[in-house]
Short mmCIF file of C-alpha atoms in Angstrom, two decimals:
data_model
loop_
_atom_site.label_atom_id
_atom_site.label_comp_id
_atom_site.label_asym_id
_atom_site.label_seq_id
_atom_site.Cartn_x
_atom_site.Cartn_y
_atom_site.Cartn_z
CA UNK A 1 12.27 3.34 379.64
CA UNK A 2 11.15 0.39 377.11
CA UNK A 3 13.56 2.21 374.63
CA UNK A 4 16.55 2.67 377.17
CA UNK A 5 16.27 -1.15 377.79
CA UNK A 6 16.25 -1.89 374.41
CA UNK A 7 19.03 -0.02 373.54
CA UNK A 8 20.96 -1.57 376.45
CA UNK A 9 19.71 -4.94 375.38
CA UNK A 10 21.31 -4.41 372.08
CA UNK A 11 24.61 -3.03 373.27
CA UNK A 12 24.99 -6.28 375.39
CA UNK A 13 24.27 -8.50 372.53
CA UNK A 14 26.76 -6.77 370.27
CA UNK A 15 29.20 -7.09 372.84
CA UNK A 16 28.79 -10.53 373.37
CA UNK A 17 29.05 -11.18 369.76
CA UNK A 18 32.12 -9.28 369.34
CA UNK A 19 33.70 -11.13 372.43
CA UNK A 20 32.96 -14.44 370.70
CA UNK A 21 34.14 -13.41 367.17
CA UNK A 22 37.45 -12.36 369.08
CA UNK A 23 37.97 -15.22 371.11
CA UNK A 24 37.31 -17.32 368.07
CA UNK A 25 39.97 -15.62 366.21
CA UNK A 26 42.26 -16.01 368.91
CA UNK A 27 41.79 -19.53 369.28
CA UNK A 28 42.56 -19.90 365.43
CA UNK A 29 45.58 -18.08 365.74
CA UNK A 30 46.93 -20.26 368.62
CA UNK A 31 46.22 -23.24 366.50
CA UNK A 32 48.34 -21.76 363.61
CA UNK A 33 50.97 -21.22 366.29
CA UNK A 34 50.72 -24.78 367.54
CA UNK A 35 50.75 -26.22 363.93
CA UNK A 36 53.90 -24.09 363.16
CA UNK A 37 55.64 -25.34 366.45
CA UNK A 38 54.76 -29.03 365.52
CA UNK A 39 56.44 -28.13 362.27
CA UNK A 40 59.38 -26.57 363.65
CA UNK A 41 59.92 -29.42 365.99
CA UNK A 42 60.76 -31.70 362.94
CA UNK A 43 62.82 -29.42 360.90
CA UNK A 44 66.45 -29.46 360.89
CA UNK A 45 68.73 -26.68 362.01
CA UNK A 46 66.26 -24.63 363.99
CA UNK A 47 67.09 -20.84 364.18
CA UNK A 48 66.62 -19.78 367.76
CA UNK A 49 66.93 -16.03 367.00
CA UNK A 50 63.78 -16.43 364.79
CA UNK A 51 61.76 -18.50 367.00
CA UNK A 52 62.36 -15.91 369.60
CA UNK A 53 61.18 -13.28 367.11
CA UNK A 54 58.19 -15.22 365.95
CA UNK A 55 57.25 -15.65 369.78
CA UNK A 56 57.67 -11.96 370.42
CA UNK A 57 55.34 -10.96 367.58
CA UNK A 58 52.72 -13.38 368.40
CA UNK A 59 52.65 -12.72 371.96
CA UNK A 60 52.41 -8.97 371.64
CA UNK A 61 49.92 -9.44 369.00
CA UNK A 62 47.72 -11.68 371.13
CA UNK A 63 48.07 -8.98 374.24
CA UNK A 64 46.24 -6.34 371.92
CA UNK A 65 43.45 -8.85 370.83
CA UNK A 66 43.18 -9.56 374.66
CA UNK A 67 42.94 -5.81 375.52
CA UNK A 68 40.10 -5.28 373.27
CA UNK A 69 38.24 -8.33 374.75
CA UNK A 70 38.80 -6.92 378.11
CA UNK A 71 37.48 -3.48 377.05
CA UNK A 72 34.49 -5.08 375.82
CA UNK A 73 33.78 -6.93 378.76
CA UNK A 74 34.13 -3.67 380.98
CA UNK A 75 31.71 -2.16 378.63
CA UNK A 76 29.35 -5.04 379.28
CA UNK A 77 29.90 -4.48 383.03
CA UNK A 78 29.26 -0.83 383.05
CA UNK A 79 25.81 -1.63 381.09
CA UNK A 80 24.96 -4.30 383.54
CA UNK A 81 25.63 -1.96 386.31
CA UNK A 82 23.55 0.91 384.84
CA UNK A 83 20.51 -1.46 384.20
CA UNK A 84 20.67 -2.49 387.85
CA UNK A 85 20.97 1.04 388.91
CA UNK A 86 17.71 2.19 386.87
CA UNK A 87 15.81 -1.15 387.84
CA UNK A 88 16.95 -0.23 391.75
CA UNK A 89 15.58 3.04 391.25
CA UNK A 90 12.59 2.27 389.35
CA UNK A 91 11.56 -0.39 392.15
CA UNK A 92 11.89 2.47 395.04
CA UNK B 1 74.39 -3.96 341.92
CA UNK B 2 71.35 -5.21 340.22
CA UNK B 3 68.08 -3.34 340.20
CA UNK B 4 64.55 -4.48 340.47
CA UNK B 5 61.66 -2.98 338.43
CA UNK B 6 58.16 -4.15 339.60
CA UNK B 7 55.75 -3.58 336.42
CA UNK B 8 51.98 -3.73 336.18
CA UNK B 9 49.91 -1.81 333.70
CA UNK B 10 48.30 0.11 336.90
CA UNK B 11 49.16 0.26 340.52
CA UNK B 12 46.04 1.97 342.27
CA UNK B 13 46.30 2.79 345.79
CA UNK B 14 43.23 1.06 346.70
CA UNK B 15 43.43 -2.27 344.67
CA UNK B 16 44.67 -5.74 345.71
CA UNK B 17 47.27 -6.19 343.06
CA UNK B 18 48.47 -2.72 343.57
CA UNK B 19 48.84 -3.43 347.38
CA UNK B 20 50.77 -6.38 347.01
CA UNK B 21 53.07 -4.99 344.18
CA UNK B 22 53.73 -2.02 346.74
CA UNK B 23 54.50 -4.49 349.46
CA UNK B 24 57.37 -6.19 347.83
CA UNK B 25 58.76 -2.82 346.33
CA UNK B 26 58.71 -1.90 349.98
CA UNK B 27 60.27 -4.86 351.29
CA UNK B 28 63.09 -4.42 348.61
CA UNK B 29 63.40 -0.70 349.69
CA UNK B 30 63.88 -1.64 353.18
CA UNK B 31 66.55 -4.29 352.49
CA UNK B 32 68.59 -1.55 350.81
CA UNK B 33 67.82 -2.45 347.05
CA UNK B 34 67.70 -0.08 344.15
CA UNK B 35 64.12 -0.77 343.00
CA UNK B 36 61.51 1.15 341.19
CA UNK B 37 57.77 0.87 340.54
CA UNK B 38 56.56 1.20 336.94
CA UNK B 39 53.19 1.61 335.45
CA UNK B 40 51.87 2.54 332.14
CA UNK B 41 51.55 6.29 331.49
CA UNK B 42 47.96 6.39 331.23
CA UNK B 43 47.78 5.05 334.95
CA UNK B 44 50.50 7.04 336.31
CA UNK B 45 48.05 9.62 338.12
CA UNK B 46 46.38 6.75 340.38
CA UNK B 47 49.74 5.15 341.03
CA UNK B 48 52.25 6.01 344.11
CA UNK B 49 54.41 8.97 344.12
CA UNK B 50 57.79 8.30 342.50
CA UNK B 51 56.19 5.67 340.01
CA UNK B 52 58.18 5.74 336.91
CA UNK B 53 56.08 5.22 333.58
CA UNK B 54 57.36 2.64 330.81
CA UNK B 55 59.35 5.34 329.00
CA UNK B 56 61.34 6.55 332.24
CA UNK B 57 62.24 2.75 332.92
CA UNK B 58 63.48 2.31 329.49
CA UNK B 59 65.55 5.66 329.68
CA UNK B 60 67.33 3.56 332.58
CA UNK B 61 68.36 0.92 330.13
CA UNK B 62 67.45 -2.17 332.14
CA UNK B 63 70.48 -4.74 331.55
CA UNK B 64 71.48 -8.21 332.26
CA UNK B 65 71.97 -7.66 336.01
CA UNK B 66 68.49 -6.17 336.27
CA UNK B 67 65.51 -7.98 337.04
CA UNK B 68 61.83 -7.00 336.13
CA UNK B 69 58.80 -8.47 338.12
CA UNK B 70 56.00 -8.39 335.51
CA UNK B 71 52.61 -8.43 336.85
CA UNK B 72 50.02 -9.83 334.37
CA UNK B 73 46.23 -9.66 334.63
CA UNK B 74 44.77 -8.00 331.68
CA UNK B 75 45.67 -7.39 327.99
CA UNK B 76 48.62 -5.21 328.12
CA UNK B 77 49.97 -2.97 325.52
CA UNK B 78 53.57 -2.58 326.82
CA UNK B 79 54.08 -6.40 327.02
CA UNK B 80 56.37 -6.56 323.88
CA UNK B 81 58.64 -3.59 324.71
CA UNK B 82 59.17 -5.02 328.30
CA UNK B 83 59.64 -8.44 327.47
CA UNK B 84 62.33 -7.58 324.61
CA UNK B 85 64.50 -6.03 327.34
CA UNK B 86 67.80 -8.29 328.13
CA UNK B 87 67.22 -8.17 331.82
CA UNK B 88 65.81 -11.28 333.98
CA UNK B 89 62.27 -11.60 334.20
CA UNK B 90 59.69 -12.80 336.64
CA UNK B 91 56.10 -13.08 335.81
CA UNK B 92 53.39 -12.72 338.23
CA UNK B 93 50.31 -14.20 337.00
CA UNK B 94 46.85 -12.77 338.61
CA UNK B 95 44.69 -14.39 336.05
CA UNK B 96 42.76 -12.93 333.16
CA UNK B 97 39.02 -13.60 333.47
CA UNK B 98 37.59 -15.42 330.34
CA UNK B 99 35.87 -13.26 328.14
CA UNK B 100 32.54 -15.12 327.87
CA UNK B 101 31.68 -13.97 331.55
CA UNK B 102 31.42 -10.38 330.01
CA UNK B 103 30.12 -11.10 326.56
CA UNK B 104 26.97 -12.81 328.08
CA UNK B 105 26.34 -9.64 329.99
CA UNK B 106 26.78 -7.69 327.00
CA UNK B 107 30.27 -6.23 327.61
CA UNK B 108 31.73 -6.94 324.23
CA UNK B 109 34.46 -4.69 324.37
CA UNK B 110 35.77 -6.15 327.62
CA UNK B 111 35.30 -9.62 326.49
CA UNK B 112 37.35 -9.08 323.52
CA UNK B 113 40.19 -7.50 325.43
CA UNK B 114 40.21 -10.43 328.05
CA UNK B 115 40.05 -13.13 325.43
CA UNK B 116 43.13 -11.45 323.55
CA UNK B 117 45.18 -11.41 326.67
CA UNK B 118 44.22 -14.88 327.37
CA UNK B 119 45.39 -15.82 323.76
CA UNK B 120 48.89 -14.10 324.05
CA UNK B 121 49.52 -15.76 327.36
CA UNK B 122 50.82 -18.85 325.56
CA UNK B 123 53.27 -16.76 323.08
CA UNK B 124 55.07 -15.44 326.13
CA UNK B 125 55.59 -18.92 327.86
CA UNK B 126 59.42 -18.99 327.18
CA UNK B 127 60.22 -15.05 327.95
CA UNK B 128 60.70 -15.75 331.68
CA UNK B 129 63.14 -16.85 334.09
CA UNK B 130 60.70 -17.47 336.65
CA UNK B 131 57.09 -18.22 336.85
CA UNK B 132 55.05 -17.22 339.88
CA UNK B 133 51.27 -17.46 340.25
CA UNK B 134 49.23 -16.39 343.14
CA UNK B 135 47.41 -19.53 343.34
CA UNK B 136 47.50 -23.12 342.35
CA UNK B 137 44.70 -22.37 339.99
CA UNK B 138 46.82 -19.61 338.21
CA UNK B 139 49.91 -21.69 338.17
CA UNK B 140 48.03 -24.68 336.47
CA UNK B 141 46.54 -22.42 334.13
CA UNK B 142 49.78 -21.18 333.05
CA UNK B 143 51.24 -24.62 332.81
CA UNK B 144 48.28 -25.79 330.44
CA UNK B 145 49.55 -22.91 328.23
CA UNK B 146 53.14 -24.07 328.05
CA UNK B 147 54.93 -22.35 330.73
CA UNK B 148 57.12 -24.19 333.02
CA UNK B 149 55.78 -25.22 336.19
CA UNK B 150 55.52 -22.25 338.56
CA UNK B 151 55.70 -21.37 342.16
CA UNK B 152 52.36 -20.39 344.28
CA UNK B 153 53.06 -17.19 346.23
CA UNK B 154 49.97 -15.54 347.50
CA UNK B 155 49.44 -11.68 347.19
CA UNK B 156 50.38 -9.74 350.10
CA UNK B 157 47.21 -8.48 352.12
CA UNK B 158 47.40 -5.88 354.76
CA UNK B 159 47.30 -8.49 357.49
CA UNK B 160 48.38 -6.14 360.51
CA UNK B 161 45.34 -3.90 359.62
CA UNK B 162 42.80 -6.76 359.23
CA UNK B 163 43.83 -8.67 362.38
CA UNK B 164 44.29 -5.62 364.49
CA UNK B 165 41.22 -5.11 366.82
CA UNK B 166 39.29 -1.64 366.69
CA UNK B 167 40.84 0.76 368.79
CA UNK B 168 37.22 2.32 369.46
CA UNK B 169 35.30 -0.54 371.26
CA UNK B 170 32.23 1.78 371.25
CA UNK B 171 32.20 2.27 367.52
CA UNK B 172 32.61 -1.31 366.74
CA UNK B 173 29.36 -1.95 368.85
CA UNK B 174 27.47 0.63 367.23
CA UNK B 175 28.19 -0.78 364.05
CA UNK B 176 26.51 -4.04 364.98
CA UNK B 177 22.93 -4.83 364.05
CA UNK B 178 21.64 -7.51 366.05
CA UNK B 179 18.24 -7.77 364.65
CA UNK B 180 18.95 -8.62 360.98
CA UNK B 181 21.08 -11.15 359.49
CA UNK B 182 24.08 -9.38 358.11
CA UNK B 183 25.75 -10.19 354.67
CA UNK B 184 28.54 -8.68 353.06
CA UNK B 185 30.41 -8.86 349.92
CA UNK B 186 33.57 -7.12 348.65
CA UNK B 187 34.62 -6.87 344.85
CA UNK B 188 34.31 -5.22 341.70
CA UNK B 189 30.50 -5.30 340.24
CA UNK B 190 31.37 -7.45 337.31
CA UNK B 191 29.45 -10.22 335.91
CA UNK B 192 31.99 -13.21 336.87
CA UNK B 193 31.46 -12.31 340.46
CA UNK B 194 27.74 -12.94 340.25
CA UNK B 195 26.29 -10.19 342.35
CA UNK B 196 23.15 -10.91 341.10
CA UNK B 197 22.95 -14.24 342.59
CA UNK B 198 24.01 -12.45 345.71
CA UNK B 199 20.80 -10.41 345.46
CA UNK B 200 18.94 -13.50 344.90
CA UNK B 201 20.33 -15.24 347.94
CA UNK B 202 19.46 -12.30 350.15
CA UNK B 203 16.01 -12.67 349.18
CA UNK B 204 15.91 -16.50 350.05
CA UNK B 205 18.03 -15.77 353.40
CA UNK B 206 14.84 -13.61 354.47
CA UNK B 207 12.41 -16.12 353.25
CA UNK B 208 13.83 -19.32 355.14
CA UNK B 209 15.03 -17.44 358.43
CA UNK B 210 11.84 -15.27 358.75
CA UNK B 211 14.15 -12.47 359.91
CA UNK B 212 14.98 -9.08 358.15
CA UNK B 213 18.21 -9.47 355.98
CA UNK B 214 20.94 -6.88 355.07
CA UNK B 215 23.46 -7.44 352.17
CA UNK B 216 25.85 -4.95 351.80
CA UNK B 217 27.75 -5.02 348.41
CA UNK B 218 31.17 -3.20 348.42
CA UNK B 219 32.95 -2.45 345.26
CA UNK B 220 33.71 -0.59 342.44
CA UNK B 221 31.63 0.40 339.44
CA UNK B 222 32.99 -1.00 335.99
CA UNK B 223 30.04 -0.67 333.62
CA UNK B 224 26.79 1.45 334.48
CA UNK B 225 24.54 -0.69 332.28
CA UNK B 226 25.32 -3.71 334.25
CA UNK B 227 25.04 -1.77 337.27
CA UNK B 228 21.45 -0.80 336.21
CA UNK B 229 20.57 -4.56 335.87
CA UNK B 230 21.69 -5.26 339.22
CA UNK B 231 19.37 -2.40 340.74
CA UNK B 232 16.54 -3.28 338.76
CA UNK B 233 16.90 -7.17 340.04
CA UNK B 234 16.88 -5.42 343.62
CA UNK B 235 13.71 -3.55 342.67
CA UNK B 236 12.01 -6.77 341.11
CA UNK B 237 12.65 -8.66 344.25
CA UNK B 238 11.53 -5.76 346.46
CA UNK B 239 15.02 -5.72 348.42
CA UNK B 240 15.44 -1.89 348.19
CA UNK B 241 15.68 -1.89 352.07
CA UNK B 242 17.69 -5.05 352.34
CA UNK B 243 20.38 -4.58 349.67
CA UNK B 244 22.85 -1.51 349.51
CA UNK B 245 25.66 -1.00 346.83
CA UNK B 246 28.54 0.87 348.52
CA UNK B 247 31.16 2.13 346.29
CA UNK B 248 34.96 3.06 347.02
CA UNK B 249 34.53 2.57 350.91
CA UNK B 250 37.68 3.20 352.98
CA UNK B 251 39.26 0.13 354.23
CA UNK B 252 38.23 0.99 357.78
CA UNK B 253 34.53 0.83 356.51
CA UNK B 254 35.27 -2.73 354.91
CA UNK B 255 36.72 -3.87 358.13
CA UNK B 256 33.96 -2.64 360.23
CA UNK B 257 31.60 -4.25 357.79
CA UNK B 258 33.17 -7.62 357.63
CA UNK B 259 33.53 -7.67 361.72
CA UNK B 260 29.79 -6.95 362.13
CA UNK B 261 28.41 -9.28 359.62
CA UNK B 262 26.99 -12.92 360.06
CA UNK B 263 28.61 -14.07 356.68
CA UNK B 264 30.81 -12.83 353.82
CA UNK B 265 29.06 -14.29 350.97
CA UNK B 266 30.61 -15.24 347.41
CA UNK B 267 28.90 -16.40 344.26
CA UNK B 268 31.85 -15.70 342.30
CA UNK B 269 32.66 -18.04 339.40
CA UNK B 270 35.90 -16.92 338.39
CA UNK B 271 38.80 -15.77 340.62
CA UNK B 272 42.48 -15.61 340.50
CA UNK B 273 42.91 -15.43 344.30
CA UNK B 274 40.30 -13.62 345.98
CA UNK B 275 41.81 -11.34 348.68
CA UNK B 276 38.60 -10.35 350.55
CA UNK B 277 38.18 -14.15 351.61
CA UNK B 278 41.63 -13.58 353.42
CA UNK B 279 40.29 -10.41 355.01
CA UNK B 280 37.12 -11.93 356.07
CA UNK B 281 39.15 -14.60 357.88
CA UNK B 282 41.58 -12.24 359.57
CA UNK B 283 38.58 -10.04 360.79
CA UNK B 284 36.40 -13.34 362.15
CA UNK B 285 33.60 -12.75 359.50
CA UNK B 286 32.21 -16.49 358.54
CA UNK B 287 32.21 -17.15 354.73
CA UNK B 288 30.02 -19.00 352.75
CA UNK B 289 31.37 -19.48 349.10
CA UNK B 290 30.89 -21.09 345.65
CA UNK B 291 33.44 -23.38 345.32
CA UNK B 292 34.98 -22.07 341.94
CA UNK B 293 38.25 -21.44 340.56
CA UNK B 294 40.98 -20.35 342.87
CA UNK B 295 38.11 -19.68 345.70
CA UNK B 296 38.77 -23.47 346.85
CA UNK B 297 42.56 -23.07 347.11
CA UNK B 298 42.43 -19.88 349.08
CA UNK B 299 39.82 -21.30 351.45
CA UNK B 300 41.88 -24.78 352.07
CA UNK B 301 39.72 -26.21 354.83
CA UNK B 302 38.28 -22.73 356.01
CA UNK B 303 34.85 -21.10 355.05
CA UNK B 304 31.71 -23.02 354.32
CA UNK B 305 31.83 -23.92 350.28
CA UNK B 306 29.21 -25.23 348.25
CA UNK B 307 30.35 -27.24 345.33
CA UNK B 308 27.09 -26.38 343.02
CA UNK B 309 25.78 -22.83 342.17
CA UNK B 310 22.64 -23.71 344.18
CA UNK B 311 21.64 -20.44 345.61
CA UNK B 312 19.22 -22.22 348.26
CA UNK B 313 21.83 -24.24 349.50
CA UNK B 314 23.92 -21.19 349.95
CA UNK B 315 21.08 -19.31 351.64
CA UNK B 316 20.49 -22.24 353.94
CA UNK B 317 24.15 -22.16 355.04
CA UNK B 318 23.90 -18.48 355.69
CA UNK B 319 20.95 -19.35 357.91
CA UNK B 320 22.60 -22.17 359.78
CA UNK B 321 25.43 -20.04 360.46
CA UNK B 322 23.51 -16.78 362.13
CA UNK B 323 21.36 -19.31 364.19
CA UNK B 324 23.95 -21.69 365.24
CA UNK B 325 26.69 -19.82 367.46
CA UNK B 326 28.74 -23.35 367.62
CA UNK B 327 28.92 -23.48 363.86
CA UNK B 328 29.79 -19.83 363.61
CA UNK B 329 32.55 -20.04 366.21
CA UNK B 330 34.20 -23.13 364.87
CA UNK B 331 34.34 -21.66 361.31
CA UNK B 332 35.67 -18.34 362.73
CA UNK B 333 38.47 -20.33 364.76
CA UNK B 334 39.54 -22.35 361.48
CA UNK B 335 39.33 -19.29 359.52
CA UNK B 336 41.47 -17.49 361.73
CA UNK B 337 43.93 -20.38 361.45
CA UNK B 338 43.84 -20.20 357.65
CA UNK B 339 44.64 -16.50 357.56
CA UNK B 340 48.00 -16.98 359.23
CA UNK B 341 49.22 -18.96 356.07
CA UNK B 342 48.90 -15.46 354.16
CA UNK B 343 50.69 -13.53 356.85
CA UNK B 344 53.28 -10.91 355.25
CA UNK B 345 56.07 -12.63 356.76
CA UNK B 346 55.36 -16.05 355.27
CA UNK B 347 54.71 -14.29 351.89
CA UNK B 348 57.97 -12.35 351.82
CA UNK B 349 59.72 -15.62 352.94
CA UNK B 350 58.50 -17.32 349.73
CA UNK B 351 59.60 -14.16 347.62
CA UNK B 352 62.97 -14.38 349.43
CA UNK B 353 63.48 -17.84 348.61
CA UNK B 354 62.41 -17.63 344.88
CA UNK B 355 64.54 -14.36 344.30
CA UNK B 356 67.56 -15.28 346.47
CA UNK B 357 70.06 -15.97 343.61
CA UNK B 358 68.97 -13.02 341.65
CA UNK B 359 69.27 -10.40 344.64
CA UNK B 360 72.64 -9.16 346.50
CA UNK B 361 70.83 -9.27 349.62
CA UNK B 362 68.23 -11.05 351.84
CA UNK B 363 64.66 -9.82 352.01
CA UNK B 364 64.10 -11.12 355.39
CA UNK B 365 66.69 -11.24 358.43
CA UNK B 366 66.65 -14.92 359.29
CA UNK B 367 66.96 -17.13 355.96
CA UNK B 368 65.79 -20.49 357.14
CA UNK B 369 62.23 -19.13 358.18
CA UNK B 370 59.43 -21.37 357.23
#
């Protein structure tokens, strides 16, 4: 039982660490986009097609990154649910 | 129509300069240009399929309308033959490590070759139509040897791969070892990169934190004698369980290590660019590095740089990162932003601007990209 809880605890800590890592990466990429937008706003002769292309690339990349965070959150939920079930059974 | 030859003495598949050379070549192929990879006959077996050797390139009789992109990072036996061709030439300087780093470690043959390569740099200064360095550090070095002011264009790195999250979240979780302070380094095991100091830092991190440490050194073996001295140091410090040397690991393994480490640590004293820094930025691995050579320019405002080779200071910063989630988060955020400066799109735009007048077609769809 102790080993099982230790394993669940490690999984939980790892999932938290990865979510944190990915959120920070996402924040950094948004910062880069904001900096690029600021640069574009002062650039002469903006190419609308290019801006559109860049935004499409950025949005699809971010969707992928969000998808992974959601996966990790689902893993955490499953873990929490399983731990809860075990503790309920143990209580009975 | 002009042809473009990408020459490097060697174009190994798993190598930063090889990857960058192939990336520009592929972009030119995609743009419909007639273009070739060329390397020395001795290295042809490790180069991509369809790579020409120098003799095959010469048989194509490169002329005044053609362009050679000449990658330079070591003493090269083909220099004279290539530079005497009547075509346009662009040098891409990746840096040659000064010989003293190797001589001090007993690698006299390598030291002599490096020094001769550096000496010959000056005599080539008037031979090129354009000068490129992959860092400000490299461009300045060429300038000091009589070259005209060059353009800084970073090497291509595999941004799509290193930025992409793992497809298998469970596998990613399994690679995580939360009870340890995990550190990683990627680079050849050569004296200028100071893997010996990384081992000493691992010992200090263990003492300072009171926690288990794990240092994974990923790289290629260059000299067995030097490698044995590193292993002896590990034994002397009693770090057999804490330090591992991992040779020729595929890039999936490198990415997994970076994304599960508390820090990427570099004590390197001489670098021309240092691609693993950018890979660490992209995967979300905090960087602690000695502020040397091109490391400073590659990091920009990202990473935690230590100005003096003070191992205790470096170890203290690693412990700080491992124990301070806010610091770790803000470092990862700034690093992710910095990694965007090296995206393939931006690097290709820089090449497009530089080579525009030599090429009959644009390498990018919209020419006024940033």
